[in-house]
PDB file of C-alpha atoms in Angstrom:
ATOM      1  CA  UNK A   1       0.000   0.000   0.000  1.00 44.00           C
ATOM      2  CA  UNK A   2       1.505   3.154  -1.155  1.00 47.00           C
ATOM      3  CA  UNK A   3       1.778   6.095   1.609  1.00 44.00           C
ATOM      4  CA  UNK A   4       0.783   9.692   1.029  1.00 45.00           C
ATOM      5  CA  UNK A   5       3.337  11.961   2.754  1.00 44.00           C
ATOM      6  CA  UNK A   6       1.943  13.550   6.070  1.00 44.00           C
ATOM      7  CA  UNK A   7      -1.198  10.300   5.948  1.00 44.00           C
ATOM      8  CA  UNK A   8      -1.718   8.246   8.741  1.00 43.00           C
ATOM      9  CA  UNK A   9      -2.381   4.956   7.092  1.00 42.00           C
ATOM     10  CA  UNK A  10      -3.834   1.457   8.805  1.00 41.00           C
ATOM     11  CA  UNK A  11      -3.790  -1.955   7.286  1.00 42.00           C
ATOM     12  CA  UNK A  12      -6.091  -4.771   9.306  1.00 45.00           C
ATOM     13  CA  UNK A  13      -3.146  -6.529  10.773  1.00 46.00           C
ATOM     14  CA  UNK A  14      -1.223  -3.221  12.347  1.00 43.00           C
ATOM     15  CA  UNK A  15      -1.259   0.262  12.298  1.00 47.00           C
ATOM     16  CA  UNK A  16       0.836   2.403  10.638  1.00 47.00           C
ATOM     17  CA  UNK A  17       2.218   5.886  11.081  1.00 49.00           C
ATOM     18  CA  UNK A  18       3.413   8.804   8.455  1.00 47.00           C
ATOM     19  CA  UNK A  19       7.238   8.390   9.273  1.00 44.00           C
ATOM     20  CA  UNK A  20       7.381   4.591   8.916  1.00 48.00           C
ATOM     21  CA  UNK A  21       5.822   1.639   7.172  1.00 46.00           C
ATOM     22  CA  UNK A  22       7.670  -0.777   9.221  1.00 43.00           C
ATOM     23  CA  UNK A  23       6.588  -0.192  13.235  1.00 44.00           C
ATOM     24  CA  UNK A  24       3.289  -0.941  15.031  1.00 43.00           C
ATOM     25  CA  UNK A  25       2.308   2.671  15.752  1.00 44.00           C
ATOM     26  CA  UNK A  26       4.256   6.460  17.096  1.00 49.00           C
ATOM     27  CA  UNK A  27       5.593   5.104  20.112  1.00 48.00           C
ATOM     28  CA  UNK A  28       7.174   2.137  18.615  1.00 47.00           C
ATOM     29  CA  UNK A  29       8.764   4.404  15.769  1.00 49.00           C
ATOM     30  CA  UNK A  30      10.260   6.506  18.533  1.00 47.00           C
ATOM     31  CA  UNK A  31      11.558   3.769  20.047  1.00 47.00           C
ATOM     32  CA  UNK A  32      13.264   2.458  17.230  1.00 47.00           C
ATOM     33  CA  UNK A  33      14.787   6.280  16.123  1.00 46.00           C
ATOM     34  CA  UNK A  34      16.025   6.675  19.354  1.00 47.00           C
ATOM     35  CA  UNK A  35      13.426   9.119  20.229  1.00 44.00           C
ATOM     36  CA  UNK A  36      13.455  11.628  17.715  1.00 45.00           C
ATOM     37  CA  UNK A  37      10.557  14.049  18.052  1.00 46.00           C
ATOM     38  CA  UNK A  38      10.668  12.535  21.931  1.00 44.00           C
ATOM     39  CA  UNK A  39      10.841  16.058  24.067  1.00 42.00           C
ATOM     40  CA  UNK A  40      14.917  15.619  25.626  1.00 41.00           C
ATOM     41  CA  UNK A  41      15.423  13.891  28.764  1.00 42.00           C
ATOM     42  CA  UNK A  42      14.889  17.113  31.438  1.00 40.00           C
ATOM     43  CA  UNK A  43      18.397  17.654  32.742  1.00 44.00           C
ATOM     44  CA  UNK A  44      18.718  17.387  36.739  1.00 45.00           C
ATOM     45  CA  UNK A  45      19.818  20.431  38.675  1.00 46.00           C
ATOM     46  CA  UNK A  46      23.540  22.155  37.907  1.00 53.00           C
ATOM     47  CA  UNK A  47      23.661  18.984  34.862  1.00 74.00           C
ATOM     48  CA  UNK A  48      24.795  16.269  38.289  1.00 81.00           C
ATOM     49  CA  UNK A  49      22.810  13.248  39.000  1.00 84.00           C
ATOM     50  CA  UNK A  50      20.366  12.895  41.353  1.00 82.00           C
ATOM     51  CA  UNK A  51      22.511  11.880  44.111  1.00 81.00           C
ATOM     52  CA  UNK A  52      24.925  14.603  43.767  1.00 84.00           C
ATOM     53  CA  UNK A  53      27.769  13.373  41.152  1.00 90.00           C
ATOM     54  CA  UNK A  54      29.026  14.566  38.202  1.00 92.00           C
ATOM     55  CA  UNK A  55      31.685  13.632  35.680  1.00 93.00           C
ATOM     56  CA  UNK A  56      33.838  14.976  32.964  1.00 94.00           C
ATOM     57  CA  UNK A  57      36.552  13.045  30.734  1.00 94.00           C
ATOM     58  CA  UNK A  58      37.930  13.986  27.595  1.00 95.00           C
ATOM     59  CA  UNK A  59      41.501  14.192  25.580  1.00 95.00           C
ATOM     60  CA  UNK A  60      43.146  17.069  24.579  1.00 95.00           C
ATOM     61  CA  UNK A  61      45.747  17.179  22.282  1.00 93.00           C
ATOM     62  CA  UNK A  62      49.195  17.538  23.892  1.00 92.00           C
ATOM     63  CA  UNK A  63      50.065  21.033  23.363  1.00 92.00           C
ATOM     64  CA  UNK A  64      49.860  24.424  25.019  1.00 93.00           C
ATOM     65  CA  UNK A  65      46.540  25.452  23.790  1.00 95.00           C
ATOM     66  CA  UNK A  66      45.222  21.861  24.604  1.00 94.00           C
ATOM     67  CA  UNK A  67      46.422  22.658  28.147  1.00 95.00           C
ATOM     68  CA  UNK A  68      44.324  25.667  28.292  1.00 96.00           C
ATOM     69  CA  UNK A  69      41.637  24.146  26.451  1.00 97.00           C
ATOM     70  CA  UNK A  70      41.227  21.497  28.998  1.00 96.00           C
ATOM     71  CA  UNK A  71      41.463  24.585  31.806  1.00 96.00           C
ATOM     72  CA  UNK A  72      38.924  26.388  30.074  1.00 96.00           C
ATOM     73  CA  UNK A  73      36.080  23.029  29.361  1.00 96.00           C
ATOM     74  CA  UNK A  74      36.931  22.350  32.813  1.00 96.00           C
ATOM     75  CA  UNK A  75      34.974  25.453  33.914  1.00 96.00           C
ATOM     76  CA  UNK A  76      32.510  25.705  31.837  1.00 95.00           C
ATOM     77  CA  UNK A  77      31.156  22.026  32.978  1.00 95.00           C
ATOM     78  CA  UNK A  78      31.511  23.193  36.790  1.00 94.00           C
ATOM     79  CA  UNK A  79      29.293  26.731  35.937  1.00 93.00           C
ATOM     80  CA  UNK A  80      26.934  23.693  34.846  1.00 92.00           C
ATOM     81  CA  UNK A  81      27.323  21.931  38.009  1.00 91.00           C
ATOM     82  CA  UNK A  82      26.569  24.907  39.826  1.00 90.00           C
ATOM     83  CA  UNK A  83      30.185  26.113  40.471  1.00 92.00           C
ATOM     84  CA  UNK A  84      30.396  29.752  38.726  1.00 91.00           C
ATOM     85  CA  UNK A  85      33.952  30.344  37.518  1.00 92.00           C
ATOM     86  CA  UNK A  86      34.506  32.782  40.582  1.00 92.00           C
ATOM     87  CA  UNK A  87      33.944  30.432  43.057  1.00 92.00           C
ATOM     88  CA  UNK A  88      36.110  28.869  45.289  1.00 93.00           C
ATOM     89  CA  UNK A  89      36.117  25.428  43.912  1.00 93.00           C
ATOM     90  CA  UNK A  90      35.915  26.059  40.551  1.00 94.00           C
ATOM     91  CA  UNK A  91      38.983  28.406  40.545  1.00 95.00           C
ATOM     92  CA  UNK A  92      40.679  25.699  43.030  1.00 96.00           C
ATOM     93  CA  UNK A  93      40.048  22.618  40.235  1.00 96.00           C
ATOM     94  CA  UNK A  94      40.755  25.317  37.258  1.00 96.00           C
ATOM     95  CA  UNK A  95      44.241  25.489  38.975  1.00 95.00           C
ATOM     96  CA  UNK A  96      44.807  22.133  39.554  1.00 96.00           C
ATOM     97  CA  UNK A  97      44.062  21.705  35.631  1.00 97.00           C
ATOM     98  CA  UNK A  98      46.009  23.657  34.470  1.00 95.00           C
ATOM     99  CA  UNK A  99      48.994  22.871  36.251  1.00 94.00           C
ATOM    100  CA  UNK A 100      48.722  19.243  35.852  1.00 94.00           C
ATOM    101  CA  UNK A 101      47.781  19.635  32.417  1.00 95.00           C
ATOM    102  CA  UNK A 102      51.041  21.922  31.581  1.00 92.00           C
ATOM    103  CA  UNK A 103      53.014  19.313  33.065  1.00 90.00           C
ATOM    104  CA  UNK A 104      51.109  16.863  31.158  1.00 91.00           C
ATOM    105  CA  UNK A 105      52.280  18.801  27.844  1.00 91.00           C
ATOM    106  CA  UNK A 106      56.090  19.605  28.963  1.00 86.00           C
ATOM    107  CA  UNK A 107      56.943  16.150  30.793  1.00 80.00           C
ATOM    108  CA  UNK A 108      54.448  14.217  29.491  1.00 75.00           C
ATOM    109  CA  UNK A 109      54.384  14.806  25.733  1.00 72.00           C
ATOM    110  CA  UNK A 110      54.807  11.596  23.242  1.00 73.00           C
ATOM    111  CA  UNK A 111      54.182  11.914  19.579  1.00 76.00           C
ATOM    112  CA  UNK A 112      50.751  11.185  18.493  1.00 74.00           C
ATOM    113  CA  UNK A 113      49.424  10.749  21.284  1.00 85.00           C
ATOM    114  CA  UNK A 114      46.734  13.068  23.283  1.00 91.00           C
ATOM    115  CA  UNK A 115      46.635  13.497  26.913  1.00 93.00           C
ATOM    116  CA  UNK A 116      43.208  12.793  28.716  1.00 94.00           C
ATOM    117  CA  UNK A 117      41.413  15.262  31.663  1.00 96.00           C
ATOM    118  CA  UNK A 118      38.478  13.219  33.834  1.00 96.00           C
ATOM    119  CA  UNK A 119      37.256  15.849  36.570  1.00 96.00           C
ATOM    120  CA  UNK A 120      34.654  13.610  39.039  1.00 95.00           C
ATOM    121  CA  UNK A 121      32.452  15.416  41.570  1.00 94.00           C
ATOM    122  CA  UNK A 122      31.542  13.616  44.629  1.00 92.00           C
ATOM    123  CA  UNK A 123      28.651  15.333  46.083  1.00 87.00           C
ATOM    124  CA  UNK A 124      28.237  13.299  49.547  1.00 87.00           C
ATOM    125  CA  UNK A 125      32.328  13.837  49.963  1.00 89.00           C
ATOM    126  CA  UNK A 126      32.112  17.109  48.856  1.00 91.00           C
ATOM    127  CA  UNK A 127      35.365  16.806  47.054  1.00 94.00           C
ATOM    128  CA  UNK A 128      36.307  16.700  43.046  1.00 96.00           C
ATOM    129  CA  UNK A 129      38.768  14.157  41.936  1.00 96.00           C
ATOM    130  CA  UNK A 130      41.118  15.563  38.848  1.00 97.00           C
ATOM    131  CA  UNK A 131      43.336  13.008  36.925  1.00 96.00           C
ATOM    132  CA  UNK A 132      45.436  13.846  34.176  1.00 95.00           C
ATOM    133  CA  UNK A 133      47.059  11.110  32.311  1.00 93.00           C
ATOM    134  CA  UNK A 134      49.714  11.035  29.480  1.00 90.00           C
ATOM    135  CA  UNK A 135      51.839   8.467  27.376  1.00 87.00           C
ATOM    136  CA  UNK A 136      55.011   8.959  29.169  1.00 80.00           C
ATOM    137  CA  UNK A 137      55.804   6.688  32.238  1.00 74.00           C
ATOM    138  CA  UNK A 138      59.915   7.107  32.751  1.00 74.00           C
ATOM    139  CA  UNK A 139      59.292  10.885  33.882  1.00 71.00           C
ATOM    140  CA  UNK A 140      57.331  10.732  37.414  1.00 68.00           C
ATOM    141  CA  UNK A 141      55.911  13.414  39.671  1.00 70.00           C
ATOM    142  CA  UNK A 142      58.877  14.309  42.089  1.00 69.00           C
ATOM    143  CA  UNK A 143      58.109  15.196  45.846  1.00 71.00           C
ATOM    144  CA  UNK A 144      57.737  19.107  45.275  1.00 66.00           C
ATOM    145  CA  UNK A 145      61.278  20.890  45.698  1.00 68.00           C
ATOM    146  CA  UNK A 146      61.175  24.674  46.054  1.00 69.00           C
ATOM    147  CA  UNK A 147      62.935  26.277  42.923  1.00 65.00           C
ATOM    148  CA  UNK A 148      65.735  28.499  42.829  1.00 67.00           C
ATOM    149  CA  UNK A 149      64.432  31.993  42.981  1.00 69.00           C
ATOM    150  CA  UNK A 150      65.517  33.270  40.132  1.00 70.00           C
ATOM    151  CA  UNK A 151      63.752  29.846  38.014  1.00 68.00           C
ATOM    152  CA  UNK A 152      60.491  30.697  36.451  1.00 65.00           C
ATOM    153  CA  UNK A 153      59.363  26.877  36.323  1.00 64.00           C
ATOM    154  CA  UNK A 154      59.383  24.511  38.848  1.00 62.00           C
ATOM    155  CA  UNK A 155      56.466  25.338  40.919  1.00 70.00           C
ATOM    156  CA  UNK A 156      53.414  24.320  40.046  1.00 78.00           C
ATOM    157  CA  UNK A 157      53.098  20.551  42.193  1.00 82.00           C
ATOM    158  CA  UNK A 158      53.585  23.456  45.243  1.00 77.00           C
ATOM    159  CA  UNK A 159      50.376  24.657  43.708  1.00 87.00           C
ATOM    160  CA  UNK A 160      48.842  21.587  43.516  1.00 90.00           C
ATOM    161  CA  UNK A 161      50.059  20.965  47.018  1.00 88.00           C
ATOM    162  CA  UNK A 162      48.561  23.719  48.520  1.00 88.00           C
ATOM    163  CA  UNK A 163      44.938  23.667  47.234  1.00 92.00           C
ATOM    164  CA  UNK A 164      44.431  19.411  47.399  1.00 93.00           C
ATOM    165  CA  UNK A 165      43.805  17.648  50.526  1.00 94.00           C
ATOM    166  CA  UNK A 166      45.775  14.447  48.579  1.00 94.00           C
ATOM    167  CA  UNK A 167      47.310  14.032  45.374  1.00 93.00           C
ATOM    168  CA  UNK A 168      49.414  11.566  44.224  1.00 92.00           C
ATOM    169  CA  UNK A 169      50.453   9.112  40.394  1.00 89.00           C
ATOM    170  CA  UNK A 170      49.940   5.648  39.564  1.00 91.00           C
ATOM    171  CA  UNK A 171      51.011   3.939  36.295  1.00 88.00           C
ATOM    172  CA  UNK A 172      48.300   3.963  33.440  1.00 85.00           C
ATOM    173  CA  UNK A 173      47.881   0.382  31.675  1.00 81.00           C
ATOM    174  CA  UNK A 174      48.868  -0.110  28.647  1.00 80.00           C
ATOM    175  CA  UNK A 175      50.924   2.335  29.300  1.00 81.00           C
ATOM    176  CA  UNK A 176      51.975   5.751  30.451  1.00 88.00           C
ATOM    177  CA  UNK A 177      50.720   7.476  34.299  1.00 91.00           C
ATOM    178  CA  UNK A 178      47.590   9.447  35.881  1.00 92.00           C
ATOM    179  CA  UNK A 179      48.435  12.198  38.501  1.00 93.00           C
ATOM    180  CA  UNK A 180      45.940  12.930  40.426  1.00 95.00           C
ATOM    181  CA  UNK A 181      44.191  15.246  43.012  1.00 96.00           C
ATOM    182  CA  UNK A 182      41.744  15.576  45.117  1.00 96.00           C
ATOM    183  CA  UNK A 183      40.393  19.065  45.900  1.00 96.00           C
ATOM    184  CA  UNK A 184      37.445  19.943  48.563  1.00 94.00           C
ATOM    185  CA  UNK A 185      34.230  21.630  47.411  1.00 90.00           C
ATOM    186  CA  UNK A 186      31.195  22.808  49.257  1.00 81.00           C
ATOM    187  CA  UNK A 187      27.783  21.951  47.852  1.00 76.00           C
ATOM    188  CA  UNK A 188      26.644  23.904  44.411  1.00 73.00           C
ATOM    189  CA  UNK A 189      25.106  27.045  45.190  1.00 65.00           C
ATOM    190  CA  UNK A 190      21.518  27.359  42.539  1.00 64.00           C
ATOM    191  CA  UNK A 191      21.596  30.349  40.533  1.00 55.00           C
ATOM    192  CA  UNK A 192      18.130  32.078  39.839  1.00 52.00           C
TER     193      UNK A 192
END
């Protein structure tokens, strides 16, 4: 049976709707399409989960503007969770980012091969976990060492130091490490 465009059409043994000859009825078609002309899931409050978490991961490519990239996506997705970029925790994490991330680039750095930001809020611990990982295992986080004074590098673990309650690297498998951090946060204030 042919079908006019825009024509609901119905045979005796199923239904049938305008978009396709092949389901039961609407709901089925949705179903199948994933949802299509389904309204969007309503997003919970600040984009976390019900229960308070929220999570970010994603590669950057292994240069300085990926390092401020990944500084920069990082606080956008907390204004989302409720942490304006002005806030406490959010310029706290942004720090930690970008630091780890920079080292990421300048230690970390293997050819063809990105390095990868997850950022994990933990609502009932009222901490975020940041991880960076690269390719490159043979050059290790050091116990921080206070630079010369006259060096212009050197100081950003001290950083890191100072705003985390724990941070710390463990070997990535296949290969390469994760340095991590653990920075607290009080609860997501809602914006009006």
């Amino acid at each position: 049976m042919a079908r006019m465009s825009g024509e609901n059409t119905t045979t005796a043994e199923s239904p049938k709707c305008a978009r396709c000859a092949d389901c039961a009825d609407c709901a089925d078609c949705a179903a199948k399409d994933g949802g299509r002309d389904a309204a969007p899931p309503a997003r919970r409050g600040f984009g976390l989960t019900a229960n308070g978490y929220g999570s970010l991961s994603r590669q950057f490519r292994p240069t300085p503007a990926g390092a401020r990239l990944a500084r920069r996506t990082v606080v956008r997705r907390l204004a989302e969770w409720g942490f304006g970029p002005t806030t406490d925790a959010s310029c706290s994490v942004a720090l930690v980012v970008a630091e780890l991330a920079a080292n990421a680039v300048c230690h970390g750095r293997l050819r063809g091969r990105n390095f990868h930001v997850r950022v994990d809020y933990e609502g009932p611990a009222s901490r975020f976990r940041i991880e960076v990982s690269d390719a490159v295992l043979g050059r290790v986080p050091e116990q921080p060492k206070l630079p010369d004074d006259d060096q212009e590098t050197g100081r950003g673990l001290f950083l890191v130091e100072a705003v985390a309650t724990r941070w710390g690297w463990e070997s990535r498998n296949p290969v390469g490490k994760t340095v991590w951090a653990e920075v607290p946060a009080d609860r997501p204030v809602p914006t009006a």
